[in-house]
Amino acid sequence: MFRISRTQSPSASSASGLSRARRERAILATDLQDVAWWRRAAPALLAIVVISLADFLSGRDRYLAPLMVVVPSIAALTLRPVELLLVCLLGLFALLGLSRYDQVSELHDGRFLLGAMASYTALTLFSAVLARLRMRRAAAFAAVSSVAEAAQRALLSHPGPSVGPLRLAVRYVSAADAARIGGDLYSVLETPYGIRVLVGDVRGKGLAAVQTAAVVLGAFREAAYDENGLYAVADRIEASVERHVPDGEFTTALFAEFRRQGAVELLHYGHVPPIHVTREGTVTVLEAPDPWVPLGLGRLATGRPQSMDLAFGTDDVLVLCTDGVVEARHHRSGEFYPLAERVGALVRGAARSGAELESAVGRLFADLLAHAGGELGDDALLLLITRTV
């Protein structure tokens, strides 16, 4: 019987959601409050400087100081209320100084100065209220996003760096949308039939995709312990998807079973083919011998897909991914990410230790981000697997 070894970092989220520190960082990042205050104040301060220079250089026959009313509006976009009041106070001093320079502070021109100061003060107070409302909305948005992210993290149930004789290294990112959640899924389970792995990709993203992923993962976590054979596991999931997922929704999937020492069985359901990398860096793309429809579309096909057995030793690496990896486009040329061409050099020798495997998945993910220009447009999952015996 295999043994499971799991580790959890001190900053990992609890089952009830994200840690308090993580939620606070989410709120700060949403409203740019994680940026230094002087950087957030820079646009408003620059407006003060520009207006002051324009008034000074245009001479005393031009009175441009009333343009200072733009400062509170600009400050309301990025500053906290107290910070806004301080910056606007500086703008008020600049307004008074320019008025004295332009000689409009005399009694017969006092009405101009009074009007400018009244307008500036009223707009400052109104902008402070808007800044407070902006921060409340940002906090609410960050809270909703954090809850959604926590729900997905709980759904995925990330395995530890080792499960029985297998070592794992994972990189998972959701598309950069408002909810920060997507439909890529994976699970690694020790069962009476060996270690079983599922990697899938739900059509679409957002809450609907997460709901479908919950159905697929829930069915897999039950069937993997009960059924003798990957076909039976897949059939159970297919039945659950037909019952609980709306028509037309589907999930591409790849099943792997590490039952016999030195071998792995693979079963494709329309998913991105895995890649086998040897110690020397030789790459083999494991195309499905019999391409099959995704889960949820089984009623459209008759028969069943053909599984494949692969020799998988202690020096080999199995690379599993979703289409967000292979379909990531180059930020300039638009070309798809050439995973099969680059994975050999980046992953070679990663089977030597868990640290090497983690370093390899980091290099691969960094190369993917560099190809895409630093941001991915779709959910992406990278899972590297090696075995110790």
Short mmCIF file of C-alpha atoms in Angstrom, two decimals:
data_model
loop_
_atom_site.label_atom_id
_atom_site.label_comp_id
_atom_site.label_asym_id
_atom_site.label_seq_id
_atom_site.Cartn_x
_atom_site.Cartn_y
_atom_site.Cartn_z
CA MET A 1 0.00 0.00 0.00
CA PHE A 2 1.30 3.43 -0.94
CA ARG A 3 1.71 6.08 1.72
CA ILE A 4 0.75 9.69 1.26
CA SER A 5 3.03 12.48 2.39
CA ARG A 6 1.54 15.97 2.45
CA THR A 7 3.06 19.27 3.43
CA GLN A 8 1.45 22.65 3.90
CA SER A 9 3.14 26.00 3.97
CA PRO A 10 2.53 28.32 6.91
CA SER A 11 0.74 30.75 4.64
CA ALA A 12 -1.60 28.17 3.18
CA SER A 13 -5.31 28.89 3.35
CA SER A 14 -7.55 27.14 5.77
CA ALA A 15 -10.57 25.17 4.70
CA SER A 16 -12.80 28.08 5.61
CA GLY A 17 -11.12 30.46 3.13
CA LEU A 18 -8.09 32.61 2.59
CA SER A 19 -5.89 33.74 5.43
CA ARG A 20 -6.48 37.20 6.89
CA ALA A 21 -3.15 38.46 5.54
CA ARG A 22 -4.04 37.20 2.05
CA ARG A 23 -7.44 38.91 2.17
CA GLU A 24 -5.83 42.17 3.26
CA ARG A 25 -3.31 41.97 0.41
CA ALA A 26 -6.16 41.37 -2.02
CA ILE A 27 -7.97 44.47 -0.79
CA LEU A 28 -4.83 46.60 -1.00
CA ALA A 29 -3.98 45.39 -4.50
CA THR A 30 -7.52 45.98 -5.75
CA ASP A 31 -7.44 49.68 -4.79
CA LEU A 32 -3.73 50.26 -5.46
CA GLN A 33 -3.18 50.75 -1.74
CA ASP A 34 -0.16 48.43 -1.88
CA VAL A 35 1.60 51.19 -3.87
CA ALA A 36 3.61 53.79 -1.94
CA TRP A 37 1.48 56.83 -1.04
CA TRP A 38 3.77 59.25 -2.80
CA ARG A 39 3.35 57.32 -6.05
CA ARG A 40 -0.41 57.41 -5.69
CA ALA A 41 -0.21 61.14 -4.91
CA ALA A 42 2.10 61.83 -7.86
CA PRO A 43 -0.67 62.66 -10.41
CA ALA A 44 -2.31 65.21 -8.10
CA LEU A 45 1.03 66.72 -7.10
CA LEU A 46 2.05 66.91 -10.74
CA ALA A 47 -1.17 68.79 -11.52
CA ILE A 48 -0.33 71.33 -8.79
CA VAL A 49 3.16 71.84 -10.21
CA VAL A 50 1.97 72.13 -13.83
CA ILE A 51 -0.77 74.66 -13.02
CA SER A 52 1.59 76.71 -10.85
CA LEU A 53 4.25 76.82 -13.57
CA ALA A 54 1.71 77.66 -16.25
CA ASP A 55 0.34 80.56 -14.19
CA PHE A 56 3.80 81.82 -13.26
CA LEU A 57 5.20 81.63 -16.80
CA SER A 58 2.13 83.22 -18.40
CA GLY A 59 2.66 86.41 -16.40
CA ARG A 60 0.47 88.39 -14.03
CA ASP A 61 -2.06 89.29 -16.70
CA ARG A 62 -3.22 85.63 -16.80
CA TYR A 63 -5.08 84.20 -13.79
CA LEU A 64 -4.83 80.38 -14.10
CA ALA A 65 -4.99 79.53 -10.40
CA PRO A 66 -8.71 78.46 -10.54
CA LEU A 67 -7.59 75.48 -12.64
CA MET A 68 -6.41 74.06 -9.30
CA VAL A 69 -9.94 72.63 -8.89
CA VAL A 70 -8.81 69.60 -10.95
CA VAL A 71 -6.52 68.50 -8.09
CA PRO A 72 -9.24 67.06 -5.79
CA SER A 73 -10.78 65.13 -8.69
CA ILE A 74 -7.45 63.57 -9.60
CA ALA A 75 -6.60 62.80 -5.97
CA ALA A 76 -9.96 61.03 -5.47
CA LEU A 77 -8.91 58.34 -7.96
CA THR A 78 -6.01 56.93 -5.93
CA LEU A 79 -5.71 58.49 -2.47
CA ARG A 80 -7.32 57.75 0.85
CA PRO A 81 -9.52 60.52 2.30
CA VAL A 82 -6.90 61.77 4.78
CA GLU A 83 -4.18 61.68 2.13
CA LEU A 84 -6.49 63.53 -0.24
CA LEU A 85 -7.14 66.31 2.27
CA LEU A 86 -3.42 66.80 2.84
CA VAL A 87 -2.64 67.00 -0.87
CA CYS A 88 -5.57 69.31 -1.47
CA LEU A 89 -4.39 71.55 1.39
CA LEU A 90 -1.13 71.91 -0.46
CA GLY A 91 -3.12 72.81 -3.56
CA LEU A 92 -5.04 75.43 -1.56
CA PHE A 93 -1.78 77.05 -0.47
CA ALA A 94 -0.67 77.07 -4.10
CA LEU A 95 -3.97 78.69 -5.08
CA LEU A 96 -3.52 81.44 -2.49
CA GLY A 97 0.11 81.99 -3.50
CA LEU A 98 -0.76 82.30 -7.18
CA SER A 99 -3.60 84.67 -6.37
CA ARG A 100 -1.19 86.94 -4.49
CA TYR A 101 1.30 86.70 -7.38
CA ASP A 102 -1.42 87.63 -9.89
CA GLN A 103 -2.57 90.46 -7.59
CA VAL A 104 -6.17 89.31 -7.44
CA SER A 105 -6.23 89.32 -3.66
CA GLU A 106 -6.91 93.05 -3.60
CA LEU A 107 -10.29 94.19 -2.29
CA HIS A 108 -11.83 94.98 -5.69
CA ASP A 109 -10.84 91.50 -6.99
CA GLY A 110 -11.72 89.64 -3.80
CA ARG A 111 -14.81 88.17 -5.36
CA PHE A 112 -12.65 86.16 -7.81
CA LEU A 113 -10.50 84.73 -5.03
CA LEU A 114 -13.52 83.99 -2.86
CA GLY A 115 -15.24 82.11 -5.67
CA ALA A 116 -12.13 80.09 -6.48
CA MET A 117 -11.57 79.13 -2.83
CA ALA A 118 -15.22 78.20 -2.29
CA SER A 119 -15.26 76.01 -5.39
CA TYR A 120 -11.98 74.38 -4.44
CA THR A 121 -13.09 73.66 -0.85
CA ALA A 122 -16.45 72.21 -1.91
CA LEU A 123 -14.87 69.97 -4.51
CA THR A 124 -12.25 68.82 -2.01
CA LEU A 125 -14.87 67.71 0.50
CA PHE A 126 -16.93 66.00 -2.20
CA SER A 127 -13.82 64.21 -3.51
CA ALA A 128 -12.99 62.97 -0.01
CA VAL A 129 -16.45 61.40 0.19
CA LEU A 130 -15.93 59.79 -3.24
CA ALA A 131 -12.56 58.43 -2.15
CA ARG A 132 -14.21 56.82 0.88
CA LEU A 133 -16.90 55.24 -1.31
CA ARG A 134 -14.25 54.05 -3.76
CA MET A 135 -12.35 52.29 -0.99
CA ARG A 136 -15.52 50.60 0.29
CA ARG A 137 -16.38 49.31 -3.18
CA ALA A 138 -12.82 48.09 -3.68
CA ALA A 139 -12.95 46.25 -0.35
CA ALA A 140 -16.25 44.60 -1.30
CA PHE A 141 -14.89 43.58 -4.70
CA ALA A 142 -11.72 42.16 -3.18
CA ALA A 143 -13.76 40.24 -0.61
CA VAL A 144 -15.93 38.65 -3.31
CA SER A 145 -12.86 37.79 -5.39
CA SER A 146 -11.08 36.32 -2.38
CA VAL A 147 -14.07 34.15 -1.49
CA ALA A 148 -14.27 32.90 -5.07
CA GLU A 149 -10.55 32.12 -5.07
CA ALA A 150 -10.83 30.37 -1.71
CA ALA A 151 -13.73 28.27 -3.01
CA GLN A 152 -11.69 27.14 -5.97
CA ARG A 153 -8.63 26.40 -3.84
CA ALA A 154 -10.79 24.26 -1.55
CA LEU A 155 -12.31 22.54 -4.58
CA LEU A 156 -8.96 21.63 -6.09
CA SER A 157 -7.52 20.28 -2.81
CA HIS A 158 -3.89 20.68 -3.85
CA PRO A 159 -1.86 17.53 -3.17
CA GLY A 160 1.44 17.67 -1.38
CA PRO A 161 4.84 17.38 -3.07
CA SER A 162 4.67 13.59 -2.87
CA VAL A 163 1.91 11.01 -3.05
CA GLY A 164 3.19 7.51 -2.39
CA PRO A 165 6.10 6.83 -4.75
CA LEU A 166 5.23 9.84 -6.92
CA ARG A 167 6.73 13.31 -6.72
CA LEU A 168 4.58 16.22 -7.90
CA ALA A 169 5.19 19.82 -8.88
CA VAL A 170 2.27 22.05 -9.88
CA ARG A 171 1.69 25.49 -11.30
CA TYR A 172 -1.91 26.63 -11.64
CA VAL A 173 -3.15 30.08 -12.62
CA SER A 174 -6.61 31.30 -13.53
CA ALA A 175 -7.33 33.70 -16.33
CA ALA A 176 -6.97 37.37 -15.36
CA ASP A 177 -10.70 38.05 -15.10
CA ALA A 178 -12.73 39.68 -12.35
CA ALA A 179 -13.40 36.51 -10.39
CA ARG A 180 -9.90 35.06 -10.76
CA ILE A 181 -11.41 31.60 -11.11
CA GLY A 182 -11.54 29.16 -13.98
CA GLY A 183 -12.34 25.64 -15.07
CA ASP A 184 -9.01 23.82 -15.09
CA LEU A 185 -8.94 20.95 -12.62
CA TYR A 186 -6.71 18.18 -11.36
CA SER A 187 -6.59 15.58 -8.62
CA VAL A 188 -4.06 12.99 -7.45
CA LEU A 189 -5.36 10.19 -5.24
CA GLU A 190 -3.91 7.10 -3.63
CA THR A 191 -6.46 4.30 -4.06
CA PRO A 192 -6.54 0.52 -3.61
CA TYR A 193 -5.82 0.30 -7.35
CA GLY A 194 -2.72 2.47 -7.29
CA ILE A 195 -2.29 6.21 -7.64
CA ARG A 196 -4.80 7.77 -9.99
CA VAL A 197 -4.50 11.18 -11.60
CA LEU A 198 -7.07 13.34 -13.33
CA VAL A 199 -6.32 16.49 -15.29
CA GLY A 200 -9.22 18.26 -16.98
CA ASP A 201 -10.37 21.46 -18.61
CA VAL A 202 -13.98 22.61 -18.40
CA ARG A 203 -15.41 24.49 -21.35
CA GLY A 204 -15.51 28.19 -20.48
CA LYS A 205 -14.58 29.85 -17.20
CA GLY A 206 -16.14 31.65 -14.25
CA LEU A 207 -18.62 30.31 -11.73
CA ALA A 208 -20.37 28.03 -14.25
CA ALA A 209 -17.05 26.36 -15.06
CA VAL A 210 -16.27 25.93 -11.35
CA GLN A 211 -19.64 24.26 -10.82
CA THR A 212 -18.93 21.79 -13.60
CA ALA A 213 -15.45 21.18 -12.21
CA ALA A 214 -17.00 20.42 -8.82
CA VAL A 215 -19.20 17.74 -10.40
CA VAL A 216 -16.26 16.16 -12.25
CA LEU A 217 -13.91 16.22 -9.27
CA GLY A 218 -16.55 14.96 -6.86
CA ALA A 219 -17.36 12.01 -9.10
CA PHE A 220 -13.66 11.23 -9.62
CA ARG A 221 -12.90 11.28 -5.90
CA GLU A 222 -15.61 8.70 -5.31
CA ALA A 223 -15.13 6.50 -8.37
CA ALA A 224 -11.34 6.38 -8.07
CA TYR A 225 -11.64 4.43 -4.82
CA ASP A 226 -14.47 2.16 -5.96
CA GLU A 227 -13.86 1.17 -9.57
CA ASN A 228 -11.33 -1.34 -10.85
CA GLY A 229 -10.06 0.25 -14.05
CA LEU A 230 -9.90 3.72 -15.58
CA TYR A 231 -12.74 2.96 -17.99
CA ALA A 232 -15.12 2.38 -15.08
CA VAL A 233 -13.92 5.56 -13.37
CA ALA A 234 -14.53 7.58 -16.53
CA ASP A 235 -17.98 6.02 -17.00
CA ARG A 236 -18.98 7.07 -13.49
CA ILE A 237 -17.88 10.64 -14.16
CA GLU A 238 -19.68 10.65 -17.51
CA ALA A 239 -22.92 9.60 -15.78
CA SER A 240 -22.54 12.35 -13.15
CA VAL A 241 -21.90 15.00 -15.79
CA GLU A 242 -24.99 13.95 -17.75
CA ARG A 243 -27.11 14.21 -14.59
CA HIS A 244 -25.82 17.44 -13.08
CA VAL A 245 -24.28 19.54 -15.87
CA PRO A 246 -26.36 21.48 -18.45
CA ASP A 247 -26.50 20.09 -21.98
CA GLY A 248 -23.71 21.30 -24.22
CA GLU A 249 -21.17 21.71 -21.43
CA PHE A 250 -18.20 19.36 -21.55
CA THR A 251 -14.84 18.70 -19.95
CA THR A 252 -11.73 17.41 -21.67
CA ALA A 253 -9.91 14.97 -19.42
CA LEU A 254 -6.81 12.84 -19.12
CA PHE A 255 -6.65 9.93 -16.68
CA ALA A 256 -3.42 8.30 -15.50
CA GLU A 257 -3.02 5.24 -13.30
CA PHE A 258 0.26 4.25 -11.64
CA ARG A 259 -0.59 0.69 -10.65
CA ARG A 260 2.43 -1.32 -11.71
CA GLN A 261 5.99 -0.39 -10.85
CA GLY A 262 7.76 1.16 -13.83
CA ALA A 263 4.59 1.74 -15.87
CA VAL A 264 1.67 4.13 -16.24
CA GLU A 265 -1.68 3.73 -18.01
CA LEU A 266 -3.15 6.74 -19.82
CA LEU A 267 -6.71 7.33 -20.98
CA HIS A 268 -7.60 10.36 -23.12
CA TYR A 269 -10.94 12.12 -23.37
CA GLY A 270 -10.21 14.90 -25.84
CA HIS A 271 -7.51 16.45 -23.67
CA VAL A 272 -4.09 17.92 -24.46
CA PRO A 273 -1.68 14.96 -24.82
CA PRO A 274 0.89 14.54 -22.05
CA ILE A 275 4.61 14.64 -22.71
CA HIS A 276 7.19 12.08 -21.63
CA VAL A 277 10.69 13.43 -20.94
CA THR A 278 13.63 11.08 -20.35
CA ARG A 279 16.71 11.77 -18.25
CA GLU A 280 18.58 12.86 -21.40
CA GLY A 281 15.82 15.30 -22.33
CA THR A 282 14.28 13.23 -25.11
CA VAL A 283 10.68 14.32 -25.62
CA THR A 284 7.76 12.12 -26.68
CA VAL A 285 4.30 13.59 -27.15
CA LEU A 286 1.87 10.86 -26.08
CA GLU A 287 -0.91 11.33 -28.62
CA ALA A 288 -4.08 9.36 -28.00
CA PRO A 289 -4.17 6.14 -30.08
CA ASP A 290 -7.92 6.64 -30.47
CA PRO A 291 -9.07 10.28 -30.08
CA TRP A 292 -12.28 10.47 -28.07
CA VAL A 293 -14.98 12.96 -27.17
CA PRO A 294 -14.76 14.94 -23.90
CA LEU A 295 -16.71 14.02 -20.80
CA GLY A 296 -20.32 15.15 -21.18
CA LEU A 297 -20.51 14.26 -24.88
CA GLY A 298 -20.33 10.48 -24.47
CA ARG A 299 -23.88 9.99 -25.77
CA LEU A 300 -22.68 11.23 -29.15
CA ALA A 301 -20.21 8.37 -29.57
CA THR A 302 -20.37 4.59 -29.39
CA GLY A 303 -17.76 2.28 -27.90
CA ARG A 304 -14.94 3.53 -25.73
CA PRO A 305 -11.48 5.09 -26.17
CA GLN A 306 -8.33 3.00 -26.25
CA SER A 307 -5.98 3.33 -23.30
CA MET A 308 -2.21 3.21 -23.64
CA ASP A 309 0.50 1.79 -21.42
CA LEU A 310 3.82 3.58 -21.08
CA ALA A 311 7.09 2.52 -19.51
CA PHE A 312 7.78 5.09 -16.79
CA GLY A 313 10.96 4.72 -14.74
CA THR A 314 12.58 6.68 -11.95
CA ASP A 315 14.52 8.89 -14.38
CA ASP A 316 11.49 9.98 -16.40
CA VAL A 317 9.20 12.98 -16.08
CA LEU A 318 5.55 13.05 -17.16
CA VAL A 319 4.33 16.54 -18.08
CA LEU A 320 0.57 17.12 -17.95
CA CYS A 321 -1.05 20.42 -18.88
CA THR A 322 -4.22 22.12 -20.10
CA ASP A 323 -4.82 23.98 -23.33
CA GLY A 324 -4.10 27.29 -21.62
CA VAL A 325 -0.44 26.29 -21.83
CA VAL A 326 -0.16 25.08 -25.42
CA GLU A 327 -2.50 27.79 -26.72
CA ALA A 328 -0.75 30.69 -24.99
CA ARG A 329 0.15 33.12 -27.75
CA HIS A 330 3.39 35.01 -28.15
CA HIS A 331 2.95 38.62 -27.07
CA ARG A 332 4.30 39.88 -30.41
CA SER A 333 4.05 37.22 -33.12
CA GLY A 334 0.90 35.51 -31.85
CA GLU A 335 2.41 32.04 -32.18
CA PHE A 336 1.30 29.28 -29.81
CA TYR A 337 3.66 28.26 -27.03
CA PRO A 338 5.94 25.47 -28.39
CA LEU A 339 5.77 23.25 -25.30
CA ALA A 340 7.09 20.12 -27.02
CA GLU A 341 10.11 22.01 -28.34
CA ARG A 342 11.11 23.65 -25.05
CA VAL A 343 10.11 21.20 -22.35
CA GLY A 344 13.04 18.82 -22.88
CA ALA A 345 15.76 21.34 -22.01
CA LEU A 346 13.73 22.88 -19.17
CA VAL A 347 12.73 19.62 -17.47
CA ARG A 348 15.73 17.38 -18.18
CA GLY A 349 17.14 15.83 -15.01
CA ALA A 350 14.22 16.95 -12.85
CA ALA A 351 13.61 13.41 -11.56
CA ARG A 352 16.70 13.49 -9.34
CA SER A 353 14.88 15.08 -6.38
CA GLY A 354 11.79 16.95 -5.31
CA ALA A 355 13.72 20.21 -5.28
CA GLU A 356 14.86 19.63 -8.86
CA LEU A 357 11.29 18.89 -9.93
CA GLU A 358 9.98 22.05 -8.29
CA SER A 359 12.74 24.06 -9.92
CA ALA A 360 11.88 22.53 -13.30
CA VAL A 361 8.19 23.45 -13.13
CA GLY A 362 9.23 26.97 -12.09
CA ARG A 363 11.50 27.28 -15.14
CA LEU A 364 8.80 25.96 -17.43
CA PHE A 365 6.17 28.31 -16.07
CA ALA A 366 8.55 31.29 -16.24
CA ASP A 367 9.29 30.46 -19.87
CA LEU A 368 5.55 30.27 -20.58
CA LEU A 369 4.98 33.69 -19.01
CA ALA A 370 7.88 35.20 -20.95
CA HIS A 371 6.40 33.82 -24.17
CA ALA A 372 3.00 35.38 -23.36
CA GLY A 373 4.46 38.72 -22.31
CA GLY A 374 3.95 38.26 -18.57
CA GLU A 375 0.21 37.54 -18.50
CA LEU A 376 -1.87 34.56 -19.62
CA GLY A 377 -5.22 35.02 -21.30
CA ASP A 378 -6.64 31.67 -20.20
CA ASP A 379 -6.51 29.28 -17.28
CA ALA A 380 -3.30 27.24 -17.30
CA LEU A 381 -2.17 24.15 -15.43
CA LEU A 382 1.23 22.48 -15.40
CA LEU A 383 1.69 19.21 -13.51
CA LEU A 384 5.03 17.41 -13.46
CA ILE A 385 5.21 13.84 -12.15
CA THR A 386 8.17 11.58 -11.39
CA ARG A 387 8.45 8.40 -9.36
CA THR A 388 10.94 7.32 -6.72
CA VAL A 389 10.61 3.52 -7.15
#
